[in-house]
Amino acid sequence: MAPLPKHAFDIIIQLSLIEGENVKKVFVFDLDSTLAELGKPIPRHVVSGLRKIEEAGHIVAVCSGKPTYYLCGMLRQVGLNFHVLIGENGAALQFGVDLPPEKCYRAHYDPNADRILRELRDIIQREADFQVWFQPNEVCLTPFYHTPREEAALEAIFAKYHDLIEAHLDCFKHCDSFDLTPKGVNKASGLIRLSELLSIPSDRFVAIGDGKNDYPMFRFAGASVGINVADEDAVDINFSSISQAMVYISTKML
């Protein structure tokens, strides 16, 4: 299959309707601790692997807890022809790395969640005994911590307001932050939206990730590849590094 041309959204829609063995795959990568270490660039050999996937006629997507505009800055350096970015754990989806994007979409969810997220942000700012930095999201709430004491302080707040959070939000814990999303918004919901937009079924999706917020997309995708995933039963195959995973993908899945 020929590599995808630039600005290929309309062409992708047409090609995705082709049935049979020519239906392309969608390889969906998490960013942090998968494509790259926290705060680090994507390694060159991984960039080469992503380009190889696209050159084989498949689609490369990135699905992260980071906002889409952050992903724009990362992915514009990779040199792909067609970009699919899913940010904030499925809350935001866009095609292309330009701002404003070629096409962009937001998740559907209970509008009460917006109010709850605003209230929770105010609560954290008022009750936390340290200055909390919040990731500048469009939808979700992501407070960061730097020490075990700060981590415990945030967890104490979440425990205090457990009923409010449980009723309206989902929470994903990371090594440096918490992602609070509207109930039902997760990486799987983002991939479901992408699947609908491209008319490509879930069994043609391959999900690659490392953390608990990746588990929903592991369950959605037809195949899953883990990078040091703690629960090995959550993925079809688990590797200790992205390098090993990229070798497997390039030799076994293209």
Coordinates of C-alpha atoms in Angstrom, one line a residue:
M1 CA 0.0 0.0 0.0
A2 CA 1.2 3.5 -0.9
P3 CA 2.2 5.9 1.9
L4 CA -0.6 8.4 2.8
P5 CA -0.5 11.9 1.2
K6 CA -0.5 15.0 3.3
H7 CA -3.8 16.6 4.4
A8 CA -5.4 13.2 3.7
F9 CA -8.5 13.3 5.9
D10 CA -11.0 13.0 2.9
I11 CA -8.9 10.4 1.3
I12 CA -8.7 8.4 4.5
I13 CA -12.5 8.5 4.7
Q14 CA -12.7 7.0 1.2
L15 CA -10.0 4.4 1.6
S16 CA -11.3 3.3 5.0
L17 CA -14.5 2.0 3.2
I18 CA -12.4 -0.6 1.4
E19 CA -13.2 -4.1 2.7
G20 CA -11.0 -7.1 3.0
E21 CA -7.3 -7.5 3.4
N22 CA -6.6 -4.0 2.1
V23 CA -8.3 -2.4 5.1
K24 CA -5.5 -0.7 6.9
K25 CA -4.7 -0.9 10.6
V26 CA -4.7 2.0 13.0
F27 CA -1.7 1.9 15.4
V28 CA -2.5 3.9 18.5
F29 CA 0.4 4.8 20.7
D30 CA 0.5 6.3 24.2
L31 CA 3.1 9.1 24.6
D32 CA 4.7 9.2 28.0
S33 CA 6.7 6.1 29.0
T34 CA 5.7 4.5 25.7
L35 CA 6.8 6.6 22.7
A36 CA 9.1 8.6 24.9
E37 CA 10.2 9.0 28.5
L38 CA 8.6 11.8 30.5
G39 CA 9.8 15.2 29.2
K40 CA 12.0 13.6 26.6
P41 CA 11.9 13.6 22.8
I42 CA 10.8 10.6 20.9
P43 CA 14.0 8.6 20.1
R44 CA 15.1 8.6 16.5
H45 CA 14.7 4.9 16.0
V46 CA 11.1 5.1 17.3
V47 CA 10.5 8.0 14.8
S48 CA 11.8 5.7 12.1
G49 CA 9.5 3.0 13.2
L50 CA 6.5 5.3 13.1
R51 CA 7.4 6.4 9.6
K52 CA 7.8 2.7 8.5
I53 CA 4.2 2.0 9.8
E54 CA 2.8 4.9 7.7
E55 CA 4.9 3.9 4.7
A56 CA 3.3 0.5 4.8
G57 CA -0.1 2.2 4.4
H58 CA -1.3 2.2 8.0
I59 CA -2.4 5.0 10.2
V60 CA -0.4 6.2 13.2
A61 CA -2.3 7.8 16.0
V62 CA -1.2 9.1 19.4
C63 CA -3.6 8.9 22.4
S64 CA -2.4 10.6 25.6
G65 CA -3.4 12.2 28.8
K66 CA -1.7 15.3 27.5
P67 CA -3.8 18.0 25.7
T68 CA -3.8 17.9 21.9
Y69 CA -1.8 21.1 21.5
Y70 CA 1.0 19.5 23.5
L71 CA 0.9 16.5 21.1
C72 CA 1.0 18.9 18.1
G73 CA 4.4 20.1 19.2
M74 CA 5.7 16.5 19.6
L75 CA 4.3 15.1 16.4
R76 CA 5.2 17.9 14.0
Q77 CA 8.8 16.8 14.5
V78 CA 8.1 13.2 13.5
G79 CA 7.5 13.9 9.9
L80 CA 4.4 11.9 9.3
N81 CA 2.0 12.8 6.4
F82 CA -1.2 12.2 8.4
H83 CA -1.6 12.9 12.1
V84 CA -4.3 11.7 14.4
L85 CA -4.1 13.2 17.9
I86 CA -6.3 12.1 20.8
G87 CA -5.7 14.1 24.0
E88 CA -6.9 14.3 27.6
N89 CA -7.6 10.6 27.7
G90 CA -10.1 10.6 24.9
A91 CA -11.7 14.0 25.6
A92 CA -10.3 15.7 22.5
L93 CA -9.5 14.4 19.0
Q94 CA -8.0 16.2 16.1
F95 CA -6.5 15.6 12.6
G96 CA -3.3 17.4 11.8
V97 CA -0.7 19.2 13.8
D98 CA -1.7 22.7 12.8
L99 CA -3.4 25.2 15.1
P100 CA -6.3 25.6 14.5
P101 CA -6.5 21.9 13.4
E102 CA -7.8 20.6 10.1
K103 CA -10.6 18.8 12.0
C104 CA -11.3 18.6 15.7
Y105 CA -13.9 16.9 17.9
R106 CA -14.8 16.9 21.6
A107 CA -16.2 14.0 23.6
H108 CA -19.9 13.8 24.4
Y109 CA -20.5 13.6 28.2
D110 CA -22.8 14.8 31.0
P111 CA -22.6 18.6 31.0
N112 CA -22.7 18.5 34.8
A113 CA -19.2 17.2 34.7
D114 CA -17.9 20.6 33.6
R115 CA -19.3 22.2 36.7
I116 CA -18.0 19.4 38.9
L117 CA -14.5 19.8 37.4
R118 CA -14.5 23.5 38.0
E119 CA -15.7 23.0 41.6
L120 CA -13.1 20.4 42.2
R121 CA -10.3 22.7 40.9
D122 CA -11.5 25.4 43.3
I123 CA -11.5 22.8 46.2
I124 CA -8.0 21.7 45.4
Q125 CA -6.7 25.2 45.3
R126 CA -8.4 26.0 48.5
E127 CA -7.6 22.9 50.5
A128 CA -4.2 21.7 49.3
D129 CA -1.3 22.8 51.5
F130 CA 1.0 23.4 48.5
Q131 CA 0.8 25.3 45.3
V132 CA -0.8 22.9 42.8
W133 CA 0.0 23.2 39.1
F134 CA -2.8 22.2 36.7
Q135 CA -2.2 21.0 33.2
P136 CA -3.9 23.5 30.9
N137 CA -6.6 21.2 29.5
E138 CA -9.7 21.9 27.5
V139 CA -12.0 19.5 29.3
C140 CA -10.3 17.4 32.0
L141 CA -8.6 18.3 35.3
T142 CA -5.0 17.3 35.8
P143 CA -3.4 18.4 39.1
F144 CA 0.3 17.6 39.5
Y145 CA 2.4 16.7 42.5
H146 CA 6.1 16.5 43.1
T147 CA 6.6 14.7 46.4
P148 CA 5.0 11.8 48.3
R149 CA 3.6 14.4 50.8
E150 CA 1.9 16.3 48.0
E151 CA 0.6 13.1 46.5
A152 CA -0.9 12.2 49.8
A153 CA -2.5 15.6 50.2
L154 CA -4.3 15.3 46.8
E155 CA -5.4 11.8 47.7
A156 CA -6.8 13.0 51.0
I157 CA -8.9 15.6 49.1
F158 CA -10.2 13.0 46.7
A159 CA -11.1 10.8 49.6
K160 CA -13.0 13.6 51.3
Y161 CA -15.0 14.3 48.2
H162 CA -15.2 10.7 47.1
D163 CA -19.0 10.6 46.5
L164 CA -18.9 13.7 44.3
I165 CA -16.1 12.4 42.2
E166 CA -17.5 8.9 42.0
A167 CA -20.8 10.1 40.7
H168 CA -19.5 12.3 37.9
L169 CA -15.8 11.6 37.2
D170 CA -13.2 8.9 36.5
C171 CA -9.7 9.2 37.9
F172 CA -6.4 7.9 36.5
K173 CA -3.4 8.1 38.7
H174 CA 0.1 8.7 37.2
C175 CA 3.6 8.9 38.7
D176 CA 3.3 12.7 38.8
S177 CA -0.3 13.6 38.5
F178 CA -4.0 12.6 38.5
D179 CA -6.2 12.8 35.4
L180 CA -9.9 13.5 36.3
T181 CA -12.2 13.0 33.3
P182 CA -16.0 13.1 32.9
K183 CA -17.5 9.7 33.6
G184 CA -17.2 7.5 30.6
V185 CA -14.5 9.6 28.9
N186 CA -11.4 7.5 28.4
K187 CA -9.0 6.4 25.7
A188 CA -11.5 3.7 24.5
S189 CA -14.2 6.4 24.0
G190 CA -11.7 8.4 22.0
L191 CA -10.9 5.4 19.8
I192 CA -14.6 4.6 19.4
R193 CA -15.0 8.1 18.0
L194 CA -12.0 7.6 15.7
S195 CA -13.3 4.3 14.5
E196 CA -16.6 5.9 13.6
L197 CA -15.0 8.8 11.8
L198 CA -12.8 6.6 9.7
S199 CA -15.2 3.7 9.3
I200 CA -12.5 1.3 10.5
P201 CA -13.6 -1.4 12.9
S202 CA -12.0 -2.0 16.3
D203 CA -10.4 -5.3 15.1
R204 CA -8.1 -3.2 12.9
F205 CA -6.8 -1.2 15.8
V206 CA -3.5 -1.9 17.6
A207 CA -3.1 -0.2 21.0
I208 CA 0.4 0.3 22.4
G209 CA 0.8 1.7 25.9
D210 CA 2.1 1.3 29.5
G211 CA -0.3 2.6 32.1
K212 CA -3.7 2.0 33.6
N213 CA -5.3 4.8 31.6
D214 CA -4.3 2.7 28.5
Y215 CA -6.3 -0.3 29.7
P216 CA -9.6 1.0 28.2
M217 CA -7.9 1.2 24.7
F218 CA -6.3 -2.2 25.2
R219 CA -9.8 -3.6 25.7
F220 CA -11.2 -1.8 22.6
A221 CA -8.5 -2.7 20.2
G222 CA -8.2 -5.9 18.2
A223 CA -4.6 -6.2 19.3
S224 CA -2.7 -4.7 22.2
V225 CA 1.0 -4.3 22.9
G226 CA 2.3 -3.4 26.4
I227 CA 5.4 -1.5 27.5
N228 CA 6.1 -2.8 31.0
V229 CA 2.4 -3.1 31.7
A230 CA 2.0 -4.2 35.3
D231 CA -1.0 -6.5 34.6
E232 CA 0.3 -8.7 31.8
D233 CA -3.2 -10.1 31.3
A234 CA -4.3 -6.7 30.1
V235 CA -2.4 -7.0 26.8
D236 CA -1.8 -9.6 24.2
I237 CA 2.0 -9.2 24.4
N238 CA 4.2 -7.2 26.8
F239 CA 7.7 -5.8 26.2
S240 CA 10.3 -4.2 28.5
S241 CA 11.0 -1.3 26.1
I242 CA 9.5 0.5 23.1
S243 CA 12.5 -0.6 21.1
Q244 CA 11.5 -4.2 21.5
A245 CA 7.9 -3.4 20.7
M246 CA 8.8 -1.5 17.5
V247 CA 10.8 -4.5 16.3
Y248 CA 7.8 -6.8 16.9
I249 CA 5.4 -4.4 15.2
S250 CA 7.6 -3.9 12.1
T251 CA 8.3 -7.6 11.7
K252 CA 5.0 -9.2 12.8
M253 CA 2.2 -6.7 12.4
L254 CA 2.8 -4.8 9.1

